[in-house]
Amino acid sequence: MGFTFTMQEEGSSSVTSSPLQFFTMMSLSPSLGSPHPLLNELKSEERGLCLIHLLLTCANHVAAGSLDSANALLEQISMLASPDGDTMQRIAAYFTEALADRILKTWPGLHRALNSTRMVMVSEEVVTRKLFYELFPFMKAAFVLTNQAIIEAMEGEKMIHIIDLNAAEPAQWIALLQALSARPEGPPHLRITGVHQKKEILDQIAHRLSEEAEKLDIPFQFSPVVSKLENLDFDKLRVKTGEALAITCILQLHSLLAWDDESVQKRNHHLARASNGIHQQRAQPMFQSSLSDLLEKDAANGYAPSPDSASSSPASLTASNSMNMESFLNALWGLSPKVMVVTEQDSNHNGLTLMERLLEALYSYAALFDCLECTLSRTSLERLRVEKMLFGEEIKNIVACEGLERRERHEKLDKWIQRLDLAGFTNIPLSYFGMVQARRLLQSYSCEGYRMREENGCVVICWQDRPLFSISAWRSRK
């Protein structure tokens, strides 16, 4: 894998201002060369290029099962990478950890022993999600667009029922309660059903929203449903006749792709013939290269699953109770929502091979780390927490996991449009007023890199030109 350094002209701005430029500066070739001999003397932009080169070369060795070579490269990368360095050093630290975790999974006993005492407190998870909400405009913009779509769809309705399939952040519904209280015809009776796998989080939301509704004098009820998305019992949502229904799903649907029938390849190439049954038995994926042709020495070196990936996931024990994407969307369609708003990561992190996923994830997470480089100092503990506990864990899931364990299967907007259309939903274009509000919100951030663009009545939020999140609205087509 050769790479070239591009010399800067005198007076030109440093490429470190945007790590995405490193990718376009690279000359990728199928041969594997040796890295820069004087690693510690590299300038920032040269080090960035060198790190990408080393990461891709290392991933090639991991994919081919050449563990000695991978180990040697991990040692070289760790000399250059750092979780508190510049953007490329930080990204490299988390991708290195993910590749190392993937290697460790080839020894299931060792991997389990090293992770046996690892636990994340609910309070830590709440703080990290809160920081993501505060530091980035993505969720705020999604909430603005979602609430506006609900307000417009529910005009004149007296009884409104909202099902939140990821009830983790009260701010969205507080804003909606305030907007509904100002309706000329008076506020409706509002019921929110919140779905989340942690009871503590639902209890906090219930308390916060009930408090706000009382203050605004709005008739309000919060119904908690403690459940993972794939195990959701739709009867517990208690949808009643006479209620106008809205559904919101924020950054959750992609996890159901892990339960889709047969191989990932079948899903990608035959989306229209998505499976009918519930996934009971895992089929071996059919590994063929596409994007990875550019990166792997040879198609024969395609990724081979680690021995534990086919057997050890605890999730496999509950496969029989779980819904795949098609059955879940069909069940949502059956509820006949007046509006359903879906927010998803707009990235292609669900490729067939390790190399495809790693390269795509490098692009996306470089953009997210770049946002933080623009917002917070390198020593900021808030920044470190979001990078380690949120992005680092996502990167590890994308790179190190397979089968039902791999839940971060982010896909592009066009795939979601296809899927929702097949499930019987019709796209509702997001309103002009909602888009104006969301655009203003992005402009209010101190960083100028945030962009918003409209695609087929949906919205994609970008950093520079890199799409990161999509928001789309739907209703059941009868």
Coordinates of C-alpha atoms in Angstrom, one line a residue:
M1 CA 0.0 0.0 0.0
G2 CA 2.0 3.0 -1.2
F3 CA 1.2 6.6 -0.1
T4 CA 2.5 9.9 -1.2
F5 CA 3.2 13.1 0.7
T6 CA 2.0 16.3 -0.8
M7 CA 4.3 19.2 -0.2
Q8 CA 2.7 22.4 0.9
E9 CA 3.5 25.6 -1.0
E10 CA 4.9 28.4 1.2
G11 CA 2.1 30.3 2.8
S12 CA -0.6 27.8 2.1
S13 CA -2.9 26.7 5.0
S14 CA -2.1 23.5 6.9
V15 CA -4.1 20.4 5.8
T16 CA -4.5 19.6 9.5
S17 CA -7.5 22.1 9.5
S18 CA -9.5 19.2 7.9
P19 CA -8.3 15.6 8.2
L20 CA -10.7 14.7 5.3
Q21 CA -8.1 16.2 3.0
F22 CA -5.6 13.5 4.0
F23 CA -7.8 10.9 2.2
T24 CA -7.8 12.7 -1.1
M25 CA -4.0 13.3 -0.8
M26 CA -3.3 9.6 -0.6
S27 CA -2.2 7.6 -3.6
L28 CA -3.6 4.1 -2.9
S29 CA -2.0 1.2 -4.7
P30 CA -2.2 -2.6 -4.1
S31 CA 1.4 -3.0 -3.0
L32 CA 2.4 -2.9 0.6
G33 CA 5.3 -0.7 1.4
S34 CA 7.2 0.1 4.6
P35 CA 6.2 3.2 6.6
H36 CA 8.3 6.3 7.1
P37 CA 11.5 5.3 8.9
L38 CA 11.6 8.3 11.2
L39 CA 8.1 8.2 12.6
N40 CA 8.5 10.6 15.5
E41 CA 10.0 13.4 13.3
L42 CA 7.0 13.7 11.0
K43 CA 5.1 16.9 10.6
S44 CA 1.4 16.9 11.5
E45 CA 0.1 16.4 7.9
E46 CA 2.8 13.8 7.1
R47 CA 2.0 11.9 10.3
G48 CA -1.7 12.0 9.3
L49 CA -1.0 10.4 5.9
C50 CA 1.4 7.9 7.6
L51 CA -1.3 6.9 10.1
I52 CA -3.9 6.3 7.4
H53 CA -1.4 4.2 5.4
L54 CA -0.5 2.1 8.5
L55 CA -4.1 1.6 9.5
L56 CA -5.2 0.4 6.1
T57 CA -2.1 -1.9 5.8
C58 CA -2.8 -3.2 9.3
A59 CA -6.4 -3.9 8.4
N60 CA -5.3 -5.8 5.3
H61 CA -3.2 -8.1 7.5
V62 CA -6.1 -8.5 10.0
A63 CA -8.5 -9.4 7.2
A64 CA -6.0 -11.9 5.7
G65 CA -5.3 -13.4 9.2
S66 CA -1.6 -12.4 9.1
L67 CA -1.5 -11.7 12.9
D68 CA 2.3 -11.3 13.3
S69 CA 2.3 -8.6 10.6
A70 CA -0.8 -6.9 12.1
N71 CA 0.8 -7.0 15.5
A72 CA 4.0 -5.3 14.3
L73 CA 2.0 -2.6 12.6
L74 CA -0.2 -2.0 15.7
E75 CA 3.0 -1.3 17.6
Q76 CA 4.1 1.3 14.9
I77 CA 0.7 3.0 14.9
S78 CA 0.7 3.2 18.7
M79 CA 3.9 5.2 18.5
L80 CA 2.1 7.8 16.4
A81 CA -1.5 7.7 17.6
S82 CA -2.8 9.4 20.7
P83 CA -6.3 9.9 22.2
D84 CA -5.4 13.5 23.1
G85 CA -3.4 14.5 20.0
D86 CA -4.6 16.1 16.7
T87 CA -7.6 14.7 14.9
M88 CA -5.8 12.0 12.9
Q89 CA -3.9 10.8 16.0
R90 CA -7.1 10.6 17.9
I91 CA -9.0 8.7 15.2
A92 CA -6.0 6.3 14.8
A93 CA -6.0 5.5 18.5
Y94 CA -9.7 4.3 18.3
F95 CA -9.3 2.4 15.0
T96 CA -6.2 0.7 16.4
E97 CA -8.1 -0.3 19.5
A98 CA -10.9 -1.7 17.3
L99 CA -8.5 -3.7 15.1
A100 CA -6.8 -5.1 18.2
D101 CA -10.2 -6.1 19.6
R102 CA -11.0 -7.9 16.4
I103 CA -7.7 -9.9 16.6
L104 CA -8.5 -10.7 20.3
K105 CA -11.8 -12.1 19.3
T106 CA -10.0 -15.0 17.5
W107 CA -9.3 -16.1 21.1
P108 CA -12.8 -16.0 22.6
G109 CA -11.6 -17.1 26.1
L110 CA -8.9 -14.4 26.2
H111 CA -11.3 -11.8 24.9
R112 CA -14.1 -12.6 27.4
A113 CA -11.6 -12.6 30.3
L114 CA -10.2 -9.2 29.4
N115 CA -13.7 -7.8 29.1
S116 CA -15.4 -9.7 32.0
T117 CA -15.4 -6.7 34.4
R118 CA -16.1 -4.0 31.9
M119 CA -19.3 -2.2 32.6
V120 CA -20.9 1.2 31.7
M121 CA -23.0 2.9 34.3
V122 CA -26.4 4.2 33.1
S123 CA -25.5 7.6 34.5
E124 CA -22.3 7.7 32.4
E125 CA -24.2 6.8 29.3
V126 CA -26.8 9.5 30.0
V127 CA -24.0 12.1 30.5
T128 CA -22.3 11.0 27.2
R129 CA -25.5 11.2 25.2
K130 CA -26.2 14.6 26.7
L131 CA -22.8 15.9 25.7
F132 CA -23.3 14.6 22.1
Y133 CA -26.6 16.5 22.1
E134 CA -25.0 19.7 23.4
L135 CA -21.7 19.7 21.4
F136 CA -23.2 18.9 18.0
P137 CA -26.2 20.4 16.2
F138 CA -27.3 17.1 14.6
M139 CA -29.9 16.0 17.2
K140 CA -31.2 19.6 17.8
A141 CA -31.8 20.0 14.0
A142 CA -33.5 16.5 13.9
F143 CA -35.7 17.5 16.8
V144 CA -36.7 20.8 15.2
L145 CA -37.6 19.1 11.9
T146 CA -39.4 16.2 13.6
N147 CA -41.5 18.5 15.9
Q148 CA -42.4 20.7 12.9
A149 CA -43.5 17.6 10.9
I150 CA -45.6 16.4 13.9
I151 CA -47.2 19.9 14.5
E152 CA -48.2 20.2 10.8
A153 CA -49.5 16.6 10.6
M154 CA -51.5 17.0 13.8
E155 CA -53.2 20.3 13.0
G156 CA -56.7 20.3 14.6
E157 CA -56.3 17.0 16.3
K158 CA -57.7 16.7 19.9
M159 CA -56.0 13.4 20.9
I160 CA -52.4 12.9 19.9
H161 CA -50.3 9.8 20.6
I162 CA -46.6 9.9 20.0
I163 CA -44.4 6.7 20.0
D164 CA -40.8 7.5 20.6
L165 CA -38.7 4.4 19.7
N166 CA -35.6 5.8 21.4
A167 CA -36.9 7.8 24.4
A168 CA -33.6 9.1 25.8
E169 CA -33.7 13.0 25.5
P170 CA -36.6 15.0 27.1
A171 CA -35.6 18.3 25.3
Q172 CA -37.4 17.4 22.1
W173 CA -40.7 16.8 23.8
I174 CA -40.4 19.8 26.1
A175 CA -40.1 22.0 23.0
L176 CA -43.2 20.2 21.5
L177 CA -45.3 20.6 24.7
Q178 CA -44.5 24.4 24.6
A179 CA -45.4 24.6 20.9
L180 CA -48.7 22.7 21.4
S181 CA -49.6 24.8 24.4
A182 CA -49.6 27.9 22.1
R183 CA -52.0 26.4 19.6
P184 CA -54.9 28.9 18.7
E185 CA -57.5 26.1 19.2
G186 CA -55.9 25.1 22.6
P187 CA -53.6 22.2 23.5
P188 CA -54.6 18.6 22.6
H189 CA -54.6 15.7 25.0
L190 CA -51.0 14.3 24.5
R191 CA -49.8 10.8 25.2
I192 CA -46.2 9.8 24.7
T193 CA -45.2 6.2 24.7
G194 CA -41.4 6.0 25.3
V195 CA -39.4 2.8 24.3
H196 CA -36.0 2.3 25.8
Q197 CA -34.1 -0.7 27.2
K198 CA -33.2 1.1 30.5
K199 CA -36.0 1.7 33.0
E200 CA -34.0 4.5 34.8
I201 CA -33.8 6.6 31.6
L202 CA -37.6 6.2 31.0
D203 CA -38.3 7.2 34.6
Q204 CA -36.2 10.4 34.3
I205 CA -38.0 11.3 31.1
A206 CA -41.5 10.6 32.6
H207 CA -40.7 12.9 35.6
R208 CA -39.3 15.7 33.4
L209 CA -42.2 15.8 30.9
S210 CA -44.9 15.4 33.5
E211 CA -43.4 18.4 35.3
E212 CA -43.4 20.5 32.1
A213 CA -47.0 19.5 31.1
E214 CA -48.3 20.4 34.5
K215 CA -46.6 23.8 34.3
L216 CA -48.2 24.4 30.8
D217 CA -51.5 22.9 31.9
I218 CA -51.6 20.4 29.1
P219 CA -53.4 17.1 29.6
F220 CA -50.5 14.6 29.4
Q221 CA -49.6 11.0 30.0
F222 CA -46.3 9.2 29.6
S223 CA -46.3 5.4 29.1
P224 CA -42.9 3.7 29.5
V225 CA -42.1 0.5 27.6
V226 CA -38.9 -1.2 28.7
S227 CA -37.7 -3.1 25.7
K228 CA -35.0 -3.5 23.1
L229 CA -36.2 -2.5 19.7
E230 CA -35.9 -6.0 18.1
N231 CA -37.9 -7.6 21.0
L232 CA -40.7 -4.9 21.1
D233 CA -44.1 -6.2 21.8
F234 CA -46.3 -4.0 19.7
D235 CA -49.4 -4.7 21.9
K236 CA -47.7 -2.8 24.7
L237 CA -47.8 0.4 22.6
R238 CA -51.6 0.4 23.2
V239 CA -52.5 2.4 20.1
K240 CA -56.2 3.3 20.4
T241 CA -58.9 4.2 17.9
G242 CA -59.6 7.9 17.8
E243 CA -56.0 8.9 18.5
A244 CA -53.8 10.6 15.8
L245 CA -50.6 8.7 15.8
A246 CA -47.0 9.9 15.3
I247 CA -43.9 7.7 15.5
T248 CA -40.3 8.9 15.8
C249 CA -37.2 6.8 15.5
I250 CA -33.8 8.4 16.2
L251 CA -30.6 6.5 15.4
Q252 CA -32.2 3.1 16.1
L253 CA -33.5 1.4 13.0
H254 CA -30.0 0.4 11.6
S255 CA -29.5 -1.9 14.6
L256 CA -32.3 -4.2 13.2
L257 CA -30.3 -4.9 10.1
A258 CA -28.2 -7.3 12.3
W259 CA -31.3 -9.5 12.4
D260 CA -32.0 -9.6 8.7
D261 CA -32.3 -13.0 7.1
E262 CA -29.4 -14.8 5.3
S263 CA -26.3 -12.9 4.3
V264 CA -25.6 -9.2 4.3
Q265 CA -24.9 -9.5 0.6
K266 CA -28.4 -10.8 -0.2
R267 CA -29.8 -7.8 1.6
N268 CA -27.6 -5.4 -0.3
H269 CA -28.3 -6.8 -3.8
H270 CA -31.8 -8.0 -3.4
L271 CA -33.4 -5.4 -1.1
A272 CA -36.7 -5.8 -2.9
R273 CA -36.8 -9.5 -1.9
A274 CA -36.0 -8.9 1.8
S275 CA -36.7 -11.9 3.9
N276 CA -40.1 -12.8 5.3
G277 CA -39.2 -14.8 8.3
I278 CA -37.6 -14.1 11.6
H279 CA -33.8 -14.7 11.6
Q280 CA -33.4 -18.1 13.3
Q281 CA -30.1 -19.4 11.9
R282 CA -27.1 -17.4 10.9
A283 CA -25.9 -18.0 7.4
Q284 CA -22.3 -17.6 6.5
P285 CA -21.8 -14.3 4.6
M286 CA -20.6 -14.6 1.0
F287 CA -17.6 -12.4 0.9
Q288 CA -16.8 -10.7 -2.4
S289 CA -14.8 -7.6 -2.8
S290 CA -15.9 -4.3 -4.3
L291 CA -14.5 -1.1 -2.8
S292 CA -11.9 -3.4 -1.1
D293 CA -10.4 -4.1 -4.5
L294 CA -8.7 -0.8 -4.2
L295 CA -7.3 -1.6 -0.8
E296 CA -6.7 -5.3 -0.5
K297 CA -3.7 -7.0 -2.1
D298 CA -5.9 -9.5 -3.8
A299 CA -9.5 -10.6 -3.8
A300 CA -8.5 -13.9 -2.2
N301 CA -7.4 -12.0 0.9
G302 CA -11.0 -11.0 1.6
Y303 CA -12.1 -10.9 5.2
A304 CA -12.7 -14.2 7.0
P305 CA -14.9 -14.2 10.1
S306 CA -13.2 -14.7 13.4
P307 CA -13.9 -18.1 14.9
D308 CA -16.1 -16.7 17.7
S309 CA -18.2 -14.5 15.4
A310 CA -20.4 -17.4 14.3
S311 CA -21.2 -18.8 17.8
S312 CA -20.5 -16.7 20.8
S313 CA -22.9 -13.7 20.6
P314 CA -25.3 -13.8 23.5
A315 CA -27.8 -12.1 21.2
S316 CA -28.0 -15.3 19.2
L317 CA -29.8 -17.0 22.0
T318 CA -32.8 -14.7 21.6
A319 CA -32.9 -14.7 17.8
S320 CA -36.3 -16.5 17.8
N321 CA -38.0 -13.6 19.6
S322 CA -36.5 -10.9 17.5
M323 CA -37.8 -9.0 14.5
N324 CA -35.8 -8.3 11.3
M325 CA -36.1 -5.0 9.5
E326 CA -38.9 -6.1 7.2
S327 CA -41.2 -7.5 9.9
F328 CA -40.5 -4.4 12.1
L329 CA -41.4 -1.9 9.4
N330 CA -44.5 -3.9 8.5
A331 CA -45.6 -3.7 12.1
L332 CA -45.0 0.1 12.1
W333 CA -47.0 0.4 8.9
G334 CA -49.9 -1.6 10.5
L335 CA -50.2 1.1 13.2
S336 CA -51.2 3.6 10.4
P337 CA -49.3 6.6 11.7
K338 CA -50.2 10.0 10.3
V339 CA -46.5 10.8 10.4
M340 CA -43.4 8.9 11.1
V341 CA -40.0 10.6 11.3
V342 CA -36.8 8.7 10.9
T343 CA -33.3 10.0 11.8
E344 CA -30.3 7.9 10.8
Q345 CA -26.5 8.2 10.5
D346 CA -26.0 8.8 6.7
S347 CA -23.0 6.6 6.2
N348 CA -22.2 3.3 4.6
H349 CA -20.9 1.3 7.5
N350 CA -22.6 -2.0 6.6
G351 CA -20.3 -3.2 3.8
L352 CA -19.5 -6.9 3.3
T353 CA -15.8 -6.8 4.1
L354 CA -13.8 -5.3 6.9
M355 CA -11.9 -3.1 4.5
E356 CA -15.0 -1.5 3.0
R357 CA -16.3 -0.7 6.5
L358 CA -13.0 0.5 7.8
L359 CA -12.4 2.9 4.9
E360 CA -16.0 4.3 5.0
A361 CA -15.8 4.7 8.8
L362 CA -12.5 6.5 8.6
Y363 CA -14.1 9.1 6.4
S364 CA -17.2 9.6 8.6
Y365 CA -15.5 9.6 12.0
A366 CA -12.7 11.9 10.6
A367 CA -15.5 14.4 10.0
L368 CA -17.0 14.0 13.4
F369 CA -13.6 14.3 15.2
D370 CA -13.0 17.3 13.0
C371 CA -16.2 18.9 14.3
L372 CA -14.9 18.5 17.9
E373 CA -11.4 19.8 16.9
C374 CA -13.2 23.0 15.7
T375 CA -15.3 23.2 18.9
L376 CA -13.2 22.2 21.9
S377 CA -9.6 22.2 23.1
R378 CA -7.6 19.0 22.8
T379 CA -7.4 18.6 26.5
S380 CA -11.2 18.9 27.1
L381 CA -12.6 16.1 29.2
E382 CA -16.0 16.5 27.5
R383 CA -14.4 15.9 24.1
L384 CA -12.4 12.9 25.4
R385 CA -15.6 11.4 26.9
V386 CA -17.6 11.7 23.6
E387 CA -14.8 10.4 21.5
K388 CA -14.0 7.4 23.8
M389 CA -17.4 6.4 25.1
L390 CA -19.5 7.1 22.0
F391 CA -17.5 7.3 18.8
G392 CA -14.8 4.9 20.1
E393 CA -17.5 2.3 21.0
E394 CA -19.2 2.7 17.6
I395 CA -15.9 2.3 15.7
K396 CA -15.1 -0.8 17.7
N397 CA -18.6 -2.3 16.8
I398 CA -18.2 -1.5 13.1
V399 CA -14.6 -2.8 12.8
A400 CA -14.3 -5.6 15.5
C401 CA -17.8 -7.2 15.5
E402 CA -19.7 -9.6 13.1
G403 CA -23.1 -11.2 13.1
L404 CA -25.7 -10.2 15.6
E405 CA -23.0 -8.5 17.7
R406 CA -22.5 -5.9 14.9
R407 CA -25.3 -3.4 15.5
E408 CA -23.8 -0.2 14.2
R409 CA -24.9 -0.9 10.6
H410 CA -25.4 2.7 9.4
E411 CA -26.6 3.1 5.8
K412 CA -27.3 5.9 3.3
L413 CA -30.6 7.7 2.9
D414 CA -31.3 6.1 -0.5
K415 CA -31.3 2.7 1.1
W416 CA -33.8 3.9 3.8
I417 CA -36.0 5.4 1.1
Q418 CA -36.0 2.1 -0.8
R419 CA -36.8 0.1 2.4
L420 CA -39.6 2.3 3.7
D421 CA -41.2 2.5 0.3
L422 CA -41.2 -1.3 0.0
A423 CA -42.8 -1.5 3.5
G424 CA -45.7 0.6 2.3
F425 CA -44.7 4.1 3.4
T426 CA -45.0 7.3 1.4
N427 CA -42.5 10.1 1.9
I428 CA -43.8 13.4 3.3
P429 CA -41.6 16.3 2.2
L430 CA -40.2 18.1 5.3
S431 CA -41.7 21.6 5.6
Y432 CA -40.0 24.7 4.4
F433 CA -40.6 26.3 7.8
G434 CA -38.9 23.4 9.6
M435 CA -35.9 23.6 7.2
V436 CA -35.5 27.4 7.8
Q437 CA -35.5 26.7 11.6
A438 CA -32.9 23.9 11.3
R439 CA -30.7 26.0 9.0
R440 CA -30.7 28.9 11.5
L441 CA -29.7 26.5 14.2
L442 CA -26.7 25.2 12.2
Q443 CA -25.7 28.8 11.5
S444 CA -25.8 29.7 15.2
Y445 CA -22.9 27.3 15.9
S446 CA -19.5 28.9 16.1
C447 CA -18.0 26.4 13.6
E448 CA -18.8 27.2 9.9
G449 CA -18.4 23.6 8.6
Y450 CA -22.0 22.5 9.2
R451 CA -24.2 22.3 6.1
M452 CA -27.7 21.2 5.3
R453 CA -29.1 20.0 2.0
E454 CA -32.4 18.8 0.8
E455 CA -32.7 15.4 -1.0
N456 CA -36.1 14.3 -2.3
G457 CA -38.0 16.2 0.5
C458 CA -35.6 14.7 3.1
V459 CA -32.8 16.6 4.9
V460 CA -29.1 15.5 5.1
I461 CA -26.8 17.3 7.6
C462 CA -23.2 17.5 6.6
W463 CA -19.8 18.5 7.9
Q464 CA -18.2 20.4 5.0
D465 CA -19.4 18.1 2.1
R466 CA -19.5 14.9 4.1
P467 CA -23.1 13.7 4.8
L468 CA -23.5 12.6 8.4
F469 CA -27.2 12.4 9.4
S470 CA -30.4 12.1 7.5
I471 CA -34.0 13.1 8.5
S472 CA -37.0 11.9 6.6
A473 CA -40.8 11.9 7.2
W474 CA -43.3 9.2 6.2
R475 CA -46.9 8.1 6.4
S476 CA -48.6 4.7 5.8
R477 CA -49.7 4.2 2.2
K478 CA -53.0 2.4 2.3

